[in-house]
């Protein structure tokens, strides 16, 4: 059992008890969304760290800066970028659409590009190698489905950018997989 007399670093940093911090998060839609996003990254990092310990990859870097990818991994001097996104929450309006074992992930950058000639929030398939879609908002479990960026659909206009919304299949197939090792091996092929 954890020592209840030890305060968490965040309690000290915010000068507030954990119960108040959690209550503030519970009362804020954006705060909860931010926490879910960071929890998805934490659980993905743990899976990537496990892959590193098993020798599937040599290194993993978890970035937390604007303009940087969520994760960078390396194996034999080859680097792959991984983006982590939560699937959209199922609402009353969309509940019937998701009965066939899929969810929807919105895939665009949080902020517009700083390039004034290209002010887009869109990604091209070359921005990253693997998309990790966390299913929590749909299944209430911190589990992921993975896909290579090259297997995601492109927009009609411009055809160099990925579609904003993608169906995430919960079961194996449709190029989505729950097997992190398999998708990393595929992404790292020459």
mmCIF file of C-alpha atoms in Angstrom:
data_model
loop_
_atom_site.group_PDB
_atom_site.id
_atom_site.type_symbol
_atom_site.label_atom_id
_atom_site.label_comp_id
_atom_site.label_asym_id
_atom_site.label_seq_id
_atom_site.Cartn_x
_atom_site.Cartn_y
_atom_site.Cartn_z
ATOM 1 C CA UNK A 1 0.000 0.000 0.000
ATOM 2 C CA UNK A 2 1.294 3.471 -0.873
ATOM 3 C CA UNK A 3 2.446 5.739 1.939
ATOM 4 C CA UNK A 4 -0.400 8.248 2.382
ATOM 5 C CA UNK A 5 1.905 10.746 4.145
ATOM 6 C CA UNK A 6 4.019 11.284 1.011
ATOM 7 C CA UNK A 7 2.730 14.023 -1.268
ATOM 8 C CA UNK A 8 3.008 13.818 -5.014
ATOM 9 C CA UNK A 9 5.315 16.240 -6.801
ATOM 10 C CA UNK A 10 2.273 17.837 -8.491
ATOM 11 C CA UNK A 11 0.664 18.553 -5.111
ATOM 12 C CA UNK A 12 3.811 20.437 -4.104
ATOM 13 C CA UNK A 13 4.092 22.210 -7.457
ATOM 14 C CA UNK A 14 0.467 23.409 -7.390
ATOM 15 C CA UNK A 15 0.312 23.824 -3.603
ATOM 16 C CA UNK A 16 -2.942 21.863 -3.547
ATOM 17 C CA UNK A 17 -3.933 18.403 -2.277
ATOM 18 C CA UNK A 18 -4.451 15.584 -4.801
ATOM 19 C CA UNK A 19 -8.194 15.486 -4.105
ATOM 20 C CA UNK A 20 -8.528 19.161 -5.130
ATOM 21 C CA UNK A 21 -6.433 18.631 -8.251
ATOM 22 C CA UNK A 22 -8.597 15.679 -9.256
ATOM 23 C CA UNK A 23 -11.805 17.637 -8.544
ATOM 24 C CA UNK A 24 -10.584 20.497 -10.749
ATOM 25 C CA UNK A 25 -9.824 18.045 -13.570
ATOM 26 C CA UNK A 26 -13.228 16.366 -13.140
ATOM 27 C CA UNK A 27 -14.988 19.724 -13.548
ATOM 28 C CA UNK A 28 -13.180 20.663 -16.751
ATOM 29 C CA UNK A 29 -14.000 19.131 -20.138
ATOM 30 C CA UNK A 30 -10.692 20.262 -21.651
ATOM 31 C CA UNK A 31 -8.746 19.228 -18.565
ATOM 32 C CA UNK A 32 -10.188 15.700 -18.785
ATOM 33 C CA UNK A 33 -9.425 15.543 -22.520
ATOM 34 C CA UNK A 34 -5.849 16.663 -21.839
ATOM 35 C CA UNK A 35 -5.440 14.073 -19.083
ATOM 36 C CA UNK A 36 -6.832 11.311 -21.327
ATOM 37 C CA UNK A 37 -4.377 12.325 -24.034
ATOM 38 C CA UNK A 38 -1.458 12.283 -21.618
ATOM 39 C CA UNK A 39 -2.580 8.947 -20.115
ATOM 40 C CA UNK A 40 -2.734 7.437 -23.618
ATOM 41 C CA UNK A 41 0.828 8.646 -24.185
ATOM 42 C CA UNK A 42 1.931 7.232 -20.820
ATOM 43 C CA UNK A 43 0.468 3.799 -21.557
ATOM 44 C CA UNK A 44 1.917 3.816 -25.077
ATOM 45 C CA UNK A 45 5.316 4.798 -23.658
ATOM 46 C CA UNK A 46 5.151 1.799 -21.325
ATOM 47 C CA UNK A 47 4.427 -0.485 -24.294
ATOM 48 C CA UNK A 48 7.290 1.065 -26.274
ATOM 49 C CA UNK A 49 9.613 0.739 -23.290
ATOM 50 C CA UNK A 50 8.641 -2.944 -23.024
ATOM 51 C CA UNK A 51 9.460 -3.340 -26.738
ATOM 52 C CA UNK A 52 12.851 -1.734 -26.062
ATOM 53 C CA UNK A 53 13.532 -4.115 -23.181
ATOM 54 C CA UNK A 54 12.677 -7.076 -25.458
ATOM 55 C CA UNK A 55 15.108 -5.813 -28.126
ATOM 56 C CA UNK A 56 12.398 -5.002 -30.692
ATOM 57 C CA UNK A 57 13.661 -1.402 -30.735
ATOM 58 C CA UNK A 58 16.909 0.139 -29.485
ATOM 59 C CA UNK A 59 15.601 3.412 -28.071
ATOM 60 C CA UNK A 60 12.425 5.361 -27.430
ATOM 61 C CA UNK A 61 12.017 9.097 -26.886
ATOM 62 C CA UNK A 62 8.785 10.592 -25.543
ATOM 63 C CA UNK A 63 8.528 14.246 -26.587
ATOM 64 C CA UNK A 64 6.301 16.810 -24.934
ATOM 65 C CA UNK A 65 6.937 19.945 -26.966
ATOM 66 C CA UNK A 66 4.909 21.801 -29.567
ATOM 67 C CA UNK A 67 6.108 20.973 -33.049
ATOM 68 C CA UNK A 68 7.706 17.679 -32.029
ATOM 69 C CA UNK A 69 6.235 14.226 -32.643
ATOM 70 C CA UNK A 70 4.807 12.292 -29.717
ATOM 71 C CA UNK A 71 7.390 9.500 -29.904
ATOM 72 C CA UNK A 72 10.554 8.703 -31.780
ATOM 73 C CA UNK A 73 11.933 5.188 -31.832
ATOM 74 C CA UNK A 74 15.104 3.777 -33.307
ATOM 75 C CA UNK A 75 16.418 0.385 -34.315
ATOM 76 C CA UNK A 76 19.779 -0.139 -36.008
ATOM 77 C CA UNK A 77 20.090 3.620 -36.660
ATOM 78 C CA UNK A 78 16.698 3.781 -38.414
ATOM 79 C CA UNK A 79 14.275 6.259 -36.806
ATOM 80 C CA UNK A 80 10.479 6.075 -36.858
ATOM 81 C CA UNK A 81 8.028 8.684 -35.604
ATOM 82 C CA UNK A 82 4.870 7.525 -33.807
ATOM 83 C CA UNK A 83 1.835 9.729 -33.279
ATOM 84 C CA UNK A 84 -0.575 8.840 -30.468
ATOM 85 C CA UNK A 85 -4.239 9.852 -30.796
ATOM 86 C CA UNK A 86 -7.369 9.018 -28.814
ATOM 87 C CA UNK A 87 -10.399 7.822 -30.732
ATOM 88 C CA UNK A 88 -13.433 10.074 -30.567
ATOM 89 C CA UNK A 89 -15.929 9.538 -27.755
ATOM 90 C CA UNK A 90 -19.112 7.712 -28.640
ATOM 91 C CA UNK A 91 -22.134 9.969 -28.188
ATOM 92 C CA UNK A 92 -25.848 9.207 -28.341
ATOM 93 C CA UNK A 93 -25.757 10.450 -31.939
ATOM 94 C CA UNK A 94 -22.892 8.155 -32.988
ATOM 95 C CA UNK A 95 -23.644 5.128 -30.759
ATOM 96 C CA UNK A 96 -25.455 3.154 -33.465
ATOM 97 C CA UNK A 97 -22.669 3.780 -35.973
ATOM 98 C CA UNK A 98 -20.081 2.044 -33.781
ATOM 99 C CA UNK A 99 -21.897 -1.216 -33.247
ATOM 100 C CA UNK A 100 -19.768 -2.979 -35.847
ATOM 101 C CA UNK A 101 -16.498 -2.775 -33.881
ATOM 102 C CA UNK A 102 -14.933 0.427 -35.027
ATOM 103 C CA UNK A 103 -14.312 3.916 -33.764
ATOM 104 C CA UNK A 104 -13.193 7.123 -35.396
ATOM 105 C CA UNK A 105 -9.919 8.948 -34.852
ATOM 106 C CA UNK A 106 -9.449 12.601 -35.755
ATOM 107 C CA UNK A 107 -6.012 13.069 -37.137
ATOM 108 C CA UNK A 108 -4.747 16.597 -37.359
ATOM 109 C CA UNK A 109 -2.210 18.710 -35.517
ATOM 110 C CA UNK A 110 -3.243 20.626 -32.426
ATOM 111 C CA UNK A 111 -1.995 23.888 -33.910
ATOM 112 C CA UNK A 112 -1.638 25.281 -37.423
ATOM 113 C CA UNK A 113 1.733 25.181 -39.114
ATOM 114 C CA UNK A 114 3.969 28.164 -38.419
ATOM 115 C CA UNK A 115 4.735 28.338 -42.134
ATOM 116 C CA UNK A 116 2.584 31.240 -43.456
ATOM 117 C CA UNK A 117 2.586 29.694 -46.942
ATOM 118 C CA UNK A 118 1.194 26.407 -45.620
ATOM 119 C CA UNK A 119 -1.088 27.140 -42.609
ATOM 120 C CA UNK A 120 -2.473 23.643 -42.232
ATOM 121 C CA UNK A 121 -3.155 21.342 -39.352
ATOM 122 C CA UNK A 122 -2.943 18.373 -41.716
ATOM 123 C CA UNK A 123 -0.362 15.623 -41.778
ATOM 124 C CA UNK A 124 1.255 14.047 -44.776
ATOM 125 C CA UNK A 125 2.144 10.338 -44.560
ATOM 126 C CA UNK A 126 5.818 11.350 -44.430
ATOM 127 C CA UNK A 127 5.363 13.214 -41.103
ATOM 128 C CA UNK A 128 5.302 9.933 -39.153
ATOM 129 C CA UNK A 129 5.574 6.189 -39.628
ATOM 130 C CA UNK A 130 2.985 4.728 -37.241
ATOM 131 C CA UNK A 131 -0.326 5.921 -35.811
ATOM 132 C CA UNK A 132 -1.214 4.538 -32.372
ATOM 133 C CA UNK A 133 -4.960 4.982 -31.790
ATOM 134 C CA UNK A 134 -6.002 4.604 -28.146
ATOM 135 C CA UNK A 135 -9.463 3.016 -27.834
ATOM 136 C CA UNK A 136 -10.249 4.244 -24.306
ATOM 137 C CA UNK A 137 -13.040 6.656 -25.335
ATOM 138 C CA UNK A 138 -14.792 3.766 -27.059
ATOM 139 C CA UNK A 139 -13.960 0.707 -24.938
ATOM 140 C CA UNK A 140 -13.000 2.208 -21.540
ATOM 141 C CA UNK A 141 -9.764 0.197 -21.783
ATOM 142 C CA UNK A 142 -6.297 1.670 -22.347
ATOM 143 C CA UNK A 143 -5.579 -0.379 -25.439
ATOM 144 C CA UNK A 144 -4.232 0.569 -28.848
ATOM 145 C CA UNK A 145 -4.639 -0.231 -32.498
ATOM 146 C CA UNK A 146 -1.713 0.528 -34.770
ATOM 147 C CA UNK A 147 -1.399 1.291 -38.453
ATOM 148 C CA UNK A 148 1.371 2.417 -40.779
ATOM 149 C CA UNK A 149 0.936 5.974 -42.031
ATOM 150 C CA UNK A 150 1.276 4.684 -45.587
ATOM 151 C CA UNK A 151 -1.933 2.659 -45.056
ATOM 152 C CA UNK A 152 -4.068 5.692 -44.105
ATOM 153 C CA UNK A 153 -6.373 7.351 -46.649
ATOM 154 C CA UNK A 154 -5.400 10.611 -48.333
ATOM 155 C CA UNK A 155 -7.633 13.627 -48.871
ATOM 156 C CA UNK A 156 -9.016 14.369 -52.296
ATOM 157 C CA UNK A 157 -7.786 17.954 -51.982
ATOM 158 C CA UNK A 158 -4.910 18.253 -51.449
ATOM 159 C CA UNK A 159 -4.010 14.596 -52.116
ATOM 160 C CA UNK A 160 -0.715 15.000 -50.257
ATOM 161 C CA UNK A 161 -2.424 15.203 -46.848
ATOM 162 C CA UNK A 162 -4.084 12.482 -44.797
ATOM 163 C CA UNK A 163 -7.840 12.447 -44.293
ATOM 164 C CA UNK A 164 -8.884 14.125 -41.052
ATOM 165 C CA UNK A 165 -11.049 11.198 -39.858
ATOM 166 C CA UNK A 166 -10.174 7.515 -40.060
ATOM 167 C CA UNK A 167 -12.095 4.424 -39.035
ATOM 168 C CA UNK A 168 -10.202 2.484 -36.372
ATOM 169 C CA UNK A 169 -11.142 -1.175 -36.454
ATOM 170 C CA UNK A 170 -11.102 -2.807 -33.027
ATOM 171 C CA UNK A 171 -10.530 -6.292 -34.420
ATOM 172 C CA UNK A 172 -7.491 -7.348 -36.419
ATOM 173 C CA UNK A 173 -7.760 -6.515 -40.073
ATOM 174 C CA UNK A 174 -8.424 -3.513 -42.271
ATOM 175 C CA UNK A 175 -4.655 -2.911 -41.819
ATOM 176 C CA UNK A 176 -5.163 -2.115 -38.108
ATOM 177 C CA UNK A 177 -3.433 -4.344 -35.560
ATOM 178 C CA UNK A 178 -3.125 -4.674 -31.795
ATOM 179 C CA UNK A 179 0.354 -6.185 -32.307
ATOM 180 C CA UNK A 180 2.838 -3.378 -31.594
ATOM 181 C CA UNK A 181 5.875 -5.580 -32.313
ATOM 182 C CA UNK A 182 4.515 -6.517 -35.759
ATOM 183 C CA UNK A 183 3.803 -2.931 -36.817
ATOM 184 C CA UNK A 184 7.175 -1.714 -35.516
ATOM 185 C CA UNK A 185 8.972 -4.504 -37.392
ATOM 186 C CA UNK A 186 7.072 -3.547 -40.545
ATOM 187 C CA UNK A 187 7.797 0.177 -40.092
ATOM 188 C CA UNK A 188 11.501 -0.441 -39.546
ATOM 189 C CA UNK A 189 11.971 -2.527 -42.712
ATOM 190 C CA UNK A 190 14.372 -0.948 -45.207
#
